[in-house]
Coordinates of C-alpha atoms and ligand atoms in Angstrom, one line a residue:
X1 CA -92.0 74.7 -125.0
X2 CA -92.3 71.2 -125.7
X3 CA -91.0 68.3 -123.1
X4 CA -88.5 65.9 -124.1
X5 CA -88.4 62.6 -122.6
X6 CA -85.7 61.9 -119.8
X7 CA -85.3 58.3 -121.6
X8 CA -83.6 60.4 -124.6
X9 CA -80.5 59.2 -123.8
X10 CA -78.4 56.2 -124.3
X11 CA -78.6 53.1 -121.7
X12 CA -74.9 53.6 -120.8
X13 CA -75.9 56.6 -119.1
X14 CA -78.3 55.1 -117.1
X15 CA -76.4 52.3 -116.5
X16 CA -73.2 54.5 -115.1
X17 CA -75.5 56.4 -113.1
X18 CA -76.7 53.4 -111.6
X19 CA -73.2 52.5 -111.0
X20 CA -72.3 55.7 -109.0
X21 CA -75.5 54.9 -106.9
X22 CA -74.7 51.3 -106.2
X23 CA -71.0 53.0 -105.2
X24 CA -72.2 56.0 -103.1
X25 CA -70.7 58.2 -105.6
X26 CA -73.5 59.6 -107.9
X27 CA -73.5 63.0 -105.9
X28 CA -69.6 63.5 -106.4
X29 CA -69.4 66.8 -108.9
X30 CA -67.9 66.8 -112.5
X31 CA -67.5 69.1 -115.5
X32 CA -68.1 68.3 -119.1
X33 CA -67.1 70.0 -122.3
X34 CA -68.6 70.2 -125.6
X35 CA -66.7 70.4 -128.8
X36 CA -66.0 69.3 -131.7
X37 CA -62.7 68.4 -133.5
X38 CA -62.4 69.1 -137.3
X39 CA -65.0 71.7 -139.0
X40 CA -67.7 70.1 -141.5
X41 CA -67.7 70.9 -145.1
X42 CA -64.0 71.7 -145.7
X43 CA -65.7 75.4 -144.1
X44 CA -63.5 77.6 -142.1
X45 CA -66.1 77.9 -139.1
X46 CA -69.4 76.5 -137.8
X47 CA -72.3 78.2 -136.5
X48 CA -73.1 77.5 -133.2
X49 CA -77.1 76.4 -133.0
X50 CA -78.9 74.2 -130.7
X51 CA -79.4 76.2 -127.8
X52 CA -83.0 76.9 -127.7
X53 CA -83.8 73.0 -127.5
X54 CA -81.4 72.3 -124.8
X55 CA -83.0 75.0 -122.6
X56 CA -86.6 72.9 -123.5
X57 CA -84.8 69.8 -122.5
X58 CA -83.3 70.7 -119.4
X59 CA -86.1 73.0 -117.7
X60 CA -88.7 69.9 -117.7
X61 CA -86.2 67.4 -117.5
X62 CA -87.8 64.7 -115.0
X63 CA -88.7 60.7 -115.3
X64 CA -92.5 60.4 -115.5
X65 CA -94.3 57.2 -113.9
X66 CA -94.6 55.7 -117.3
X67 CA -90.7 56.4 -118.1
X68 CA -89.9 54.9 -114.4
X69 CA -92.1 52.1 -115.2
X70 CA -90.4 51.2 -118.5
X71 CA -87.0 51.0 -116.9
X72 CA -88.4 48.5 -114.5
X73 CA -88.9 46.3 -117.5
X74 CA -85.0 46.2 -118.1
X75 CA -83.4 43.2 -118.1
X76 CA -80.8 45.6 -116.0
X77 CA -83.3 44.8 -112.9
X78 CA -82.8 48.3 -111.7
X79 CA -83.5 48.1 -107.9
X80 CA -86.6 50.1 -106.7
X81 CA -84.5 52.7 -104.8
X82 CA -82.7 53.6 -107.5
X83 CA -86.3 54.1 -109.8
X84 CA -87.2 56.1 -106.7
X85 CA -83.8 58.2 -106.8
X86 CA -84.9 58.6 -110.6
X87 CA -88.4 59.5 -109.7
X88 CA -87.0 62.5 -107.5
X89 CA -84.5 63.6 -110.3
X90 CA -84.4 67.1 -111.6
X91 CA -81.3 69.4 -113.1
X92 CA -79.2 71.0 -110.5
X93 CA -76.1 71.8 -112.1
X94 CA -74.7 74.8 -114.1
X95 CA -74.6 75.4 -117.7
X96 CA -72.6 77.7 -119.7
X97 CA -72.4 77.9 -124.0
X98 CA -71.6 80.2 -126.6
X99 CA -74.4 82.2 -128.0
X100 CA -76.4 80.6 -131.3
X101 CA -75.1 82.3 -134.4
X102 CA -71.8 82.8 -132.8
X103 CA -68.8 81.4 -135.2
X104 CA -67.0 78.5 -133.4
X105 CA -63.8 76.6 -134.0
X106 CA -62.5 73.0 -133.4
X107 CA -61.7 71.8 -130.0
X108 CA -63.3 74.9 -127.7
X109 CA -65.8 74.3 -125.5
X110 CA -69.6 75.4 -126.8
X111 CA -71.2 74.2 -124.2
X112 CA -70.0 73.7 -120.4
X113 CA -71.7 71.2 -118.1
X114 CA -70.9 71.0 -114.1
X115 CA -73.3 69.2 -111.8
X116 CA -73.4 65.9 -110.3
X117 CA -72.0 63.1 -112.4
X118 CA -75.2 61.8 -111.9
X119 CA -76.9 64.5 -113.7
X120 CA -74.2 65.5 -115.9
X121 CA -74.2 61.9 -117.2
X122 CA -77.7 61.8 -118.4
X123 CA -77.8 64.7 -120.4
X124 CA -75.0 63.8 -123.0
X125 CA -77.1 62.0 -125.4
X126 CA -79.6 64.8 -126.0
X127 CA -77.1 67.5 -125.4
X128 CA -75.1 66.6 -128.5
X129 CA -78.2 65.2 -130.4
X130 CA -79.3 68.7 -130.5
X131 CA -75.9 70.5 -131.0
X132 CA -74.2 68.2 -133.4
X133 CA -77.2 68.5 -135.8
X134 CA -78.4 71.9 -135.6
X135 CA -74.7 73.4 -135.7
X136 CA -74.0 71.4 -138.8
X137 CA -77.6 72.7 -140.7
X138 CA -76.5 76.3 -139.4
X139 CA -73.0 75.7 -140.7
X140 CA -74.2 74.4 -144.1
X141 CA -76.8 77.3 -144.5
X142 CA -74.5 80.0 -143.3
X143 CA -72.2 78.2 -146.2
X144 CA -75.2 78.5 -148.9
X145 CA -76.5 81.9 -147.8
X146 CA -72.9 83.6 -148.3
X147 CA -72.7 82.7 -152.0
X148 CA -74.9 85.3 -152.7
X149 CA -76.2 87.1 -149.4
X150 CA -78.1 89.9 -151.5
X151 CA -80.5 87.0 -152.8
X152 CA -83.3 85.3 -151.1
X153 CA -82.7 81.9 -149.7
X154 CA -85.8 79.4 -148.8
X155 CA -85.7 76.3 -147.2
X156 CA -87.8 73.7 -149.0
X157 CA -86.2 70.2 -147.3
X158 CA -89.4 69.2 -145.0
X159 CA -90.0 66.3 -147.3
X160 CA -86.5 65.2 -147.4
X161 CA -85.4 65.7 -143.9
X162 CA -84.9 63.1 -141.4
X163 CA -88.1 63.0 -139.9
X164 CA -90.2 65.7 -138.1
X165 CA -87.7 67.0 -135.8
X166 CA -85.1 67.5 -138.0
X167 CA -87.4 69.4 -140.6
X168 CA -88.5 71.8 -137.8
X169 CA -85.0 72.1 -136.0
X170 CA -83.1 72.4 -138.9
X171 CA -85.3 74.9 -140.6
X172 CA -84.8 77.0 -137.4
X173 CA -81.3 76.6 -137.4
X174 CA -81.2 77.9 -141.4
X175 CA -83.3 80.6 -140.7
X176 CA -80.5 81.6 -138.0
X177 CA -77.7 81.3 -140.6
X178 CA -79.1 83.7 -142.8
X179 CA -82.0 82.0 -144.9
X180 CA -84.7 84.4 -145.2
X181 CA -87.7 82.0 -144.9
X182 CA -89.2 78.5 -145.1
X183 CA -92.1 76.4 -146.9
X184 CA -92.5 74.5 -143.7
X185 CA -95.8 75.9 -142.2
X186 CA -95.4 74.5 -138.4
X187 CA -91.8 75.9 -138.5
X188 CA -93.6 79.5 -139.3
X189 CA -96.0 79.0 -136.6
X190 CA -93.3 77.5 -133.7
X191 CA -91.0 79.8 -134.5
X192 CA -92.2 83.3 -136.5
X193 CA -90.2 82.1 -139.6
X194 CA -91.4 83.9 -142.4
X195 CA -93.5 81.2 -144.5
X196 CA -94.1 81.2 -147.9
X197 CA -95.0 78.5 -150.8
X198 CA -95.6 78.3 -154.9
X199 CA -97.4 75.4 -156.2
X200 CA -96.3 71.6 -157.6
X201 CA -96.5 70.0 -160.8
X202 CA -99.4 68.1 -159.5
X203 CA -101.1 71.6 -159.3
X204 CA -100.2 72.0 -163.5
X205 CA -100.9 68.1 -164.2
X206 CA -104.0 68.1 -162.3
X207 CA -105.9 70.6 -165.0
X208 CA -106.4 70.6 -168.5
X209 CA -103.8 72.4 -169.5
X210 CA -101.3 74.6 -168.2
X211 CA -103.0 78.1 -168.9
X212 CA -106.0 76.8 -166.9
X213 CA -103.7 75.8 -163.8
X214 CA -102.1 79.1 -164.0
X215 CA -105.4 81.3 -164.5
X216 CA -106.9 79.4 -161.5
X217 CA -104.1 79.6 -159.1
X218 CA -103.8 83.3 -160.1
X219 CA -107.7 83.6 -159.3
X220 CA -107.5 82.0 -156.1
X221 CA -104.3 83.8 -154.2
X222 CA -103.9 86.8 -156.4
X223 CA -101.3 88.5 -153.7
X224 CA -99.2 85.5 -153.9
X225 CA -98.3 83.8 -157.1
X226 CA -95.6 81.9 -158.1
X227 CA -96.3 79.8 -161.2
X228 CA -94.2 76.8 -161.6
X229 CA -93.4 76.9 -165.5
X230 CA -91.1 73.7 -165.9
X231 CA -94.1 70.8 -166.0
X232 CA -94.4 70.6 -169.5
X233 CA -91.5 73.2 -171.7
X234 CA -90.3 75.8 -169.6
X235 CA -89.6 78.4 -172.5
X236 CA -92.1 77.5 -175.0
X237 CA -95.0 77.0 -172.6
X238 CA -94.4 77.6 -169.4
X239 CA -92.9 81.2 -169.7
X240 CA -95.6 82.4 -172.1
X241 CA -98.3 80.8 -170.2
X242 CA -97.2 82.9 -167.2
X243 CA -96.6 86.0 -169.1
X244 CA -99.8 85.7 -170.3
X245 CA -101.6 85.4 -166.9
X246 CA -98.7 88.2 -165.4
X247 CA -100.4 90.6 -168.0
X248 CA -103.9 89.9 -167.2
X249 CA -103.1 90.3 -163.2
X250 CA -101.6 93.4 -164.2
X251 CA -104.6 94.8 -166.2
X252 CA -106.6 93.6 -162.8
X253 CA -104.3 95.8 -160.6
X254 CA -102.5 92.7 -159.1
X255 CA -99.1 91.7 -159.6
X256 CA -97.7 88.2 -160.7
X257 CA -94.9 87.6 -157.9
X258 CA -92.8 85.1 -159.7
X259 CA -91.9 81.9 -161.6
X260 CA -89.9 78.7 -160.4
X261 CA -87.9 76.6 -162.5
X262 CA -87.0 73.4 -161.2
X263 CA -85.3 71.4 -163.7
X264 CA -83.0 71.9 -166.8
X265 CA -80.2 74.1 -167.4
X266 CA -80.8 76.9 -164.3
X267 CA -78.9 79.5 -166.0
X268 CA -80.1 79.2 -169.6
X269 CA -83.9 78.9 -168.7
X270 CA -83.2 82.0 -166.2
X271 CA -81.3 84.1 -168.6
X272 CA -84.2 83.4 -171.3
X273 CA -86.8 83.8 -169.2
X274 CA -85.6 87.3 -167.9
X275 CA -85.5 88.6 -171.3
X276 CA -89.2 87.3 -172.1
X277 CA -90.6 88.6 -168.8
X278 CA -88.8 92.1 -169.2
X279 CA -90.0 91.9 -173.0
X280 CA -93.6 91.8 -171.8
X281 CA -92.9 94.4 -169.6
X282 CA -93.0 91.9 -166.2
X283 CA -89.8 93.1 -165.0
X284 CA -90.8 93.0 -161.4
X285 CA -91.5 89.5 -161.7
X286 CA -89.1 87.6 -159.6
X287 CA -87.2 84.3 -160.8
X288 CA -86.8 81.3 -158.4
X289 CA -85.3 78.5 -158.9
X290 CA -85.2 75.1 -156.9
X291 CA -83.7 71.4 -157.8
X292 CA -80.9 70.0 -156.0
X293 CA -79.5 73.1 -155.0
X294 CA -76.2 73.5 -153.0
X295 CA -73.4 76.3 -152.5
X296 CA -71.3 74.7 -155.4
X297 CA -74.4 74.8 -158.0
X298 CA -75.6 78.0 -156.6
X299 CA -71.8 79.9 -157.1
X300 CA -71.6 78.2 -160.5
X301 CA -74.8 79.2 -161.4
X302 CA -74.3 82.6 -160.4
X303 CA -70.9 82.7 -162.6
X304 CA -73.0 81.4 -165.5
X305 CA -74.7 84.5 -165.5
X306 CA -78.2 83.3 -164.0
X307 CA -80.8 85.8 -163.5
X308 CA -82.0 83.9 -160.2
X309 CA -83.4 86.1 -157.5
X310 CA -84.6 83.4 -154.9
X311 CA -83.3 80.1 -154.4
X312 CA -85.2 77.2 -153.1
X313 CA -82.6 74.8 -151.1
X314 CA -84.2 71.6 -149.6
X315 CA -82.0 68.5 -149.7
X316 CA -78.8 69.0 -149.5
X317 CA -79.3 71.7 -146.9
X318 CA -81.7 70.1 -144.3
X319 CA -79.8 66.7 -144.4
X320 CA -76.3 67.9 -144.6
X321 CA -75.6 65.8 -147.9
X322 CA -72.0 66.5 -147.7
X323 CA -71.4 65.7 -144.5
X324 CA -73.8 64.3 -142.7
X325 CA -72.6 64.2 -138.8
X326 CA -70.7 66.8 -136.9
X327 CA -69.0 64.7 -134.6
X328 CA -69.1 67.1 -131.2
X329 CA -68.4 65.1 -128.6
X330 CA -68.9 65.9 -124.4
X331 CA -65.5 65.0 -122.6
X332 CA -65.1 64.8 -118.6
X333 CA -62.6 67.8 -118.0
X334 CA -62.8 68.0 -114.5
X335 CA -63.7 65.5 -111.7
X336 CA -64.0 65.5 -107.8
X337 CA -61.6 63.7 -105.5
X338 CA -61.5 64.3 -101.9
X339 CA -63.7 66.6 -102.2
X340 CA -62.1 68.8 -104.6
X341 CA -62.3 69.2 -108.4
X342 CA -59.1 68.1 -110.0
X343 CA -58.4 68.0 -114.0
X344 CA -59.2 65.3 -116.0
X345 CA -57.6 64.2 -119.5
X346 CA -58.6 61.9 -122.1
X347 CA -55.5 60.4 -123.9
X348 CA -55.1 59.4 -127.5
X349 CA -52.4 57.8 -129.7
X350 CA -53.4 60.9 -131.9
X351 CA -52.0 64.0 -130.5
X352 CA -55.0 66.1 -131.9
X353 CA -57.6 63.8 -129.9
X354 CA -56.1 64.1 -126.3
X355 CA -58.7 66.4 -124.7
X356 CA -57.9 69.7 -123.0
X357 CA -58.1 69.3 -119.3
X358 CA -59.7 71.4 -116.9
X359 CA -62.4 73.4 -116.6
X360 CA -62.1 76.5 -119.1
X361 CA -62.9 79.9 -119.9
X362 CA -63.1 80.8 -123.9
X363 CA -62.5 84.5 -125.1
X364 CA -62.3 85.8 -128.6
X365 CA -59.6 87.8 -128.8
X366 CA -59.6 91.1 -131.4
X367 CA -57.1 93.1 -133.3
X368 CA -58.3 96.5 -131.3
X369 CA -56.9 98.5 -134.6
X370 CA -59.1 96.6 -137.1
X371 CA -61.9 95.1 -134.6
X372 CA -61.5 91.7 -136.5
X373 CA -60.9 88.6 -134.6
X374 CA -57.3 86.9 -134.5
X375 CA -57.5 84.2 -132.6
X376 CA -59.8 82.2 -129.5
X377 CA -58.3 81.7 -126.3
X378 CA -58.8 79.2 -123.5
X379 CA -57.7 79.7 -120.0
X380 CA -58.2 77.4 -116.9
X381 CA -61.5 78.6 -114.7
X382 CA -59.1 79.6 -112.1
X383 CA -57.1 81.8 -114.1
X384 CA -57.7 85.6 -113.5
X385 CA -60.3 87.4 -116.3
X386 CA -58.4 88.3 -119.3
X387 CA -57.0 91.9 -118.9
X388 CA -56.4 93.9 -122.1
X389 CA -53.6 95.7 -120.2
X390 CA -51.8 92.4 -120.0
X391 CA -49.7 90.8 -122.6
X392 CA -51.0 87.1 -123.5
X393 CA -49.4 84.0 -124.6
X394 CA -51.4 81.9 -127.3
X395 CA -50.4 78.4 -127.1
X396 CA -51.6 75.9 -130.3
X397 CA -53.1 72.9 -128.3
X398 CA -51.0 70.3 -130.0
X399 CA -47.8 71.9 -130.9
X400 CA -46.0 74.0 -128.4
X401 CA -43.4 75.0 -131.1
X402 CA -46.4 77.0 -132.3
X403 CA -47.3 80.0 -129.8
X404 CA -47.5 83.8 -130.0
X405 CA -47.1 86.8 -127.9
X406 CA -49.9 89.4 -128.2
X407 CA -49.6 92.7 -126.5
X408 CA -52.7 94.7 -127.8
X409 CA -55.9 93.5 -128.2
X410 CA -59.2 93.2 -127.2
X411 CA -60.6 90.4 -125.3
X412 CA -64.8 89.0 -125.7
X413 CA -65.5 86.2 -123.2
X414 CA -68.1 84.1 -125.1
X415 CA -69.2 81.5 -122.6
X416 CA -72.5 83.0 -120.9
X417 CA -74.2 81.4 -118.1
X418 CA -77.4 79.4 -119.1
X419 CA -78.4 77.5 -116.0
X420 CA -76.8 78.3 -112.0
X421 CA -77.3 75.8 -109.6
X422 CA -80.5 74.0 -111.8
X423 CA -81.9 77.7 -112.3
X424 CA -82.3 79.1 -115.7
X425 CA -80.6 82.6 -115.6
X426 CA -80.6 83.1 -119.5
X427 CA -83.1 84.9 -121.5
X428 CA -82.9 83.5 -124.8
X429 CA -82.8 86.3 -127.6
X430 CA -85.5 86.3 -130.0
X431 CA -84.9 84.1 -133.2
X432 CA -84.2 87.6 -135.3
X433 CA -81.8 88.8 -132.8
X434 CA -80.1 85.4 -132.9
X435 CA -80.3 86.2 -136.8
X436 CA -78.6 89.3 -136.6
X437 CA -76.4 88.3 -134.2
X438 CA -74.6 86.0 -136.6
X439 CA -74.7 88.4 -139.1
X440 CA -72.4 90.7 -137.0
X441 CA -70.4 87.9 -135.9
X442 CA -69.6 87.3 -139.7
X443 CA -68.3 91.1 -140.0
X444 CA -65.9 90.2 -137.4
X445 CA -63.6 87.8 -139.1
X446 CA -61.5 88.5 -142.1
X447 CA -62.7 87.0 -145.5
X448 CA -59.6 84.5 -145.8
X449 CA -61.8 82.7 -142.6
X450 CA -65.1 82.7 -144.1
X451 CA -64.5 82.1 -147.7
X452 CA -65.8 78.8 -148.9
X453 CA -62.6 77.2 -150.6
X454 CA -59.4 76.6 -148.7
X455 CA -60.0 79.0 -146.1
X456 CA -57.4 79.8 -143.7
X457 CA -57.2 78.1 -140.5
X458 CA -58.7 80.3 -137.4
X459 CA -56.3 79.8 -134.3
X460 CA -57.7 78.5 -131.4
X461 CA -55.4 78.3 -128.7
X462 CA -54.3 77.3 -124.8
X463 CA -53.3 80.0 -121.9
X464 CA -49.6 78.8 -120.7
X465 CA -51.2 77.8 -117.7
X466 CA -53.7 75.6 -119.6
X467 CA -50.8 74.5 -122.1
X468 CA -48.8 73.2 -118.8
X469 CA -51.5 71.5 -117.3
X470 CA -52.2 69.6 -120.6
X471 CA -48.3 68.6 -120.6
X472 CA -48.1 67.6 -117.2
X473 CA -51.5 65.2 -117.2
X474 CA -49.7 63.5 -120.7
X475 CA -46.6 63.4 -118.7
X476 CA -48.2 61.8 -115.7
X477 CA -50.3 59.4 -117.6
X478 CA -47.0 58.2 -119.4
X479 CA -45.2 57.8 -116.2
X480 CA -47.3 55.4 -115.4
X481 CA -47.3 53.4 -118.3
X482 CA -43.9 53.3 -118.1
X483 CA -43.6 52.3 -114.9
X484 CA -43.1 48.4 -114.3
X485 CA -45.6 49.0 -110.9
X486 CA -48.3 50.6 -112.8
X487 CA -48.2 47.6 -115.5
X488 CA -50.0 44.3 -115.9
X489 CA -49.4 42.0 -113.1
Ligands
ATP1 N1 -76.5 75.8 -165.5 C1 -76.0 74.6 -164.6 N2 -74.8 74.5 -164.1 C2 -74.5 73.6 -163.2 N3 -75.5 73.0 -162.9 C3 -76.8 73.3 -163.1 C4 -77.3 73.9 -164.0 N4 -78.4 74.0 -164.2 C5 -78.9 72.8 -163.7 N5 -78.0 72.5 -162.6 C6 -78.1 71.7 -161.5 O1 -77.9 70.5 -162.2 C7 -78.8 69.2 -161.6 C8 -79.6 68.5 -162.7 O2 -80.3 67.6 -162.6 P1 -80.7 66.6 -163.1 O3 -79.9 65.7 -164.0 O4 -81.3 65.6 -162.3 O5 -82.0 67.6 -164.1 P2 -83.1 67.9 -164.2 O6 -83.2 68.7 -165.2 O7 -83.8 67.9 -163.0 O8 -83.8 66.7 -165.0 P3 -85.3 66.3 -165.0 O9 -85.7 67.8 -166.4 O10 -85.4 65.0 -166.0 O11 -86.3 66.6 -164.1 C9 -79.4 69.8 -160.2 O12 -78.6 69.5 -159.3 C10 -79.4 71.6 -160.8 O13 -79.7 72.2 -159.8
PRP2 O1 -84.3 69.8 -154.7 P1 -84.6 70.0 -153.1 O2 -83.2 71.0 -153.2 O3 -84.4 69.0 -152.4 O4 -85.5 71.3 -153.1 C1 -87.0 70.8 -152.9 C2 -88.0 70.1 -154.0 O5 -88.7 69.0 -153.9 C3 -90.0 69.6 -154.6 O6 -89.8 68.7 -155.8 P2 -90.6 67.4 -155.7 O7 -90.3 66.5 -156.9 O8 -90.3 66.5 -154.5 O9 -91.9 67.8 -156.0 P3 -92.6 68.7 -157.0 O10 -93.6 67.5 -157.8 O11 -93.5 69.6 -156.6 O12 -91.7 69.3 -158.3 C4 -89.4 70.9 -155.5 O13 -90.0 70.9 -156.7 C5 -87.8 70.8 -155.5 O14 -87.2 70.3 -156.8
NIO3 O1 -93.4 76.2 -152.5 C1 -92.5 75.6 -153.2 O2 -92.0 75.7 -154.4 C2 -91.5 74.3 -152.5 C3 -92.1 74.0 -151.2 C4 -91.2 72.8 -151.0 C5 -90.7 71.9 -151.6 N1 -90.5 72.1 -153.1 C6 -90.9 73.4 -153.7

């Protein structure tokens, strides 16, 4: 487990910690919730990822002498007594989160952090950093894989990723969401993701002839040969040479695994290459394709009858090319006042941006007849656990005229305890279990929510109590604003 620096945070967190410490409020309790406001890529769901990294971070969170020395050089002139307080720092709060691979939706708490304001403030930046990127890439990967779940999808993006961490954790996120393997060898070692590779154009360019290049590659690793056939002329040179080598391997009792197409019209070339391979009796040789692929191109290629078995997807997956940020936020939902936790709200001129106050629980509500998800449902923490025998009313978080009563349902709580009072209490599942969890999640939703184009909006709702609290707090803030005694002096 790799330590992540305590300085992987924004300066304003340290400054707020300092100001709390100066004012003696640093040990007051606070509750923050992480959520995003809108789904990326026009998708109907997002795929939660990033929890393993949060656990790596929180479990080893402390300030080293070197980090304290750096803070000592800062223009804020943090006093020595504050720096000594940081030296003693460790996370002693509680964290709940949904499980990785779970389908998640706007406005609902994905992670809930409770602790002193000192510690909960420090960790905002890192938590958002991990979740925003990994959830984004997992969502993109799930979207790509769902175009053709029976095909093989390989992550090829390391060279185009935004540096090493992104390549590595993006690969993990892609695997969680259904990708079958990666070209990144370190991701294989670190996470146990299957690693595979073909060869580059340079291998062919670096030989006297394409045929010689293919023969030498086949000689070197006869059990893992996928030949890149587009360096000179795919159908006139690359595929015939690959067939020559494939037949030679067959005679030696070996098997050419595949050919890779990386340019040109991938539909036409794959159809023609398939015919040529089949006519030569090489029906088991797979066709791999790469070149700026994404879900739209892959869907289009499928529609054109492309004969592609394996898709290598790089740039557009690992950089979440068409929407490079998720926009998840970390908002204060409750604070300590006079020794008690009281709800906190963030008001905005845009009703959609007004936060849902109060520490909350999150449930997924299922139709017991079909076992399909109907809506997600947030209640306040002090409400009774949702009991399946009692009718519930789901309130739209912004528009009260949209509400729905439900009598018969099955409810599943989505937030798991990860840390309790600073102690890790969660066994992170094996990566393959997380991956299976994601597959199972997809089966729990009607296809209208998971389709790529214009999906139905899945309902995320508040309980009556949570809704009324929100309205009361909005009203209180409005009264404050309207009351001249609260206005400018
Ligand atoms: N039949 C097809 N239908 C739709 N898109 C395709 C089809 N074949 C390939 N593509 C996509 O079109 C784009 C073609 O990219 P580009 O114009 O760079 O061509 P190229 O084949 O890579 O060119 P070059 O031969 O110069 O390398 C890629 O994103 C590729 O995935
Ligand atoms: O297109 P992406 O989805 O990002 O997939 C990765 C790309 O990286 C390689 O190209 P590159 O030109 O970097 O190297 P090469 O010489 O081996 O083709 C590979 O051939 C793919 O085209
Ligand atoms: O193995 C491959 O074919 C590969 C790996 C990384 C990027 N492009 C292709």
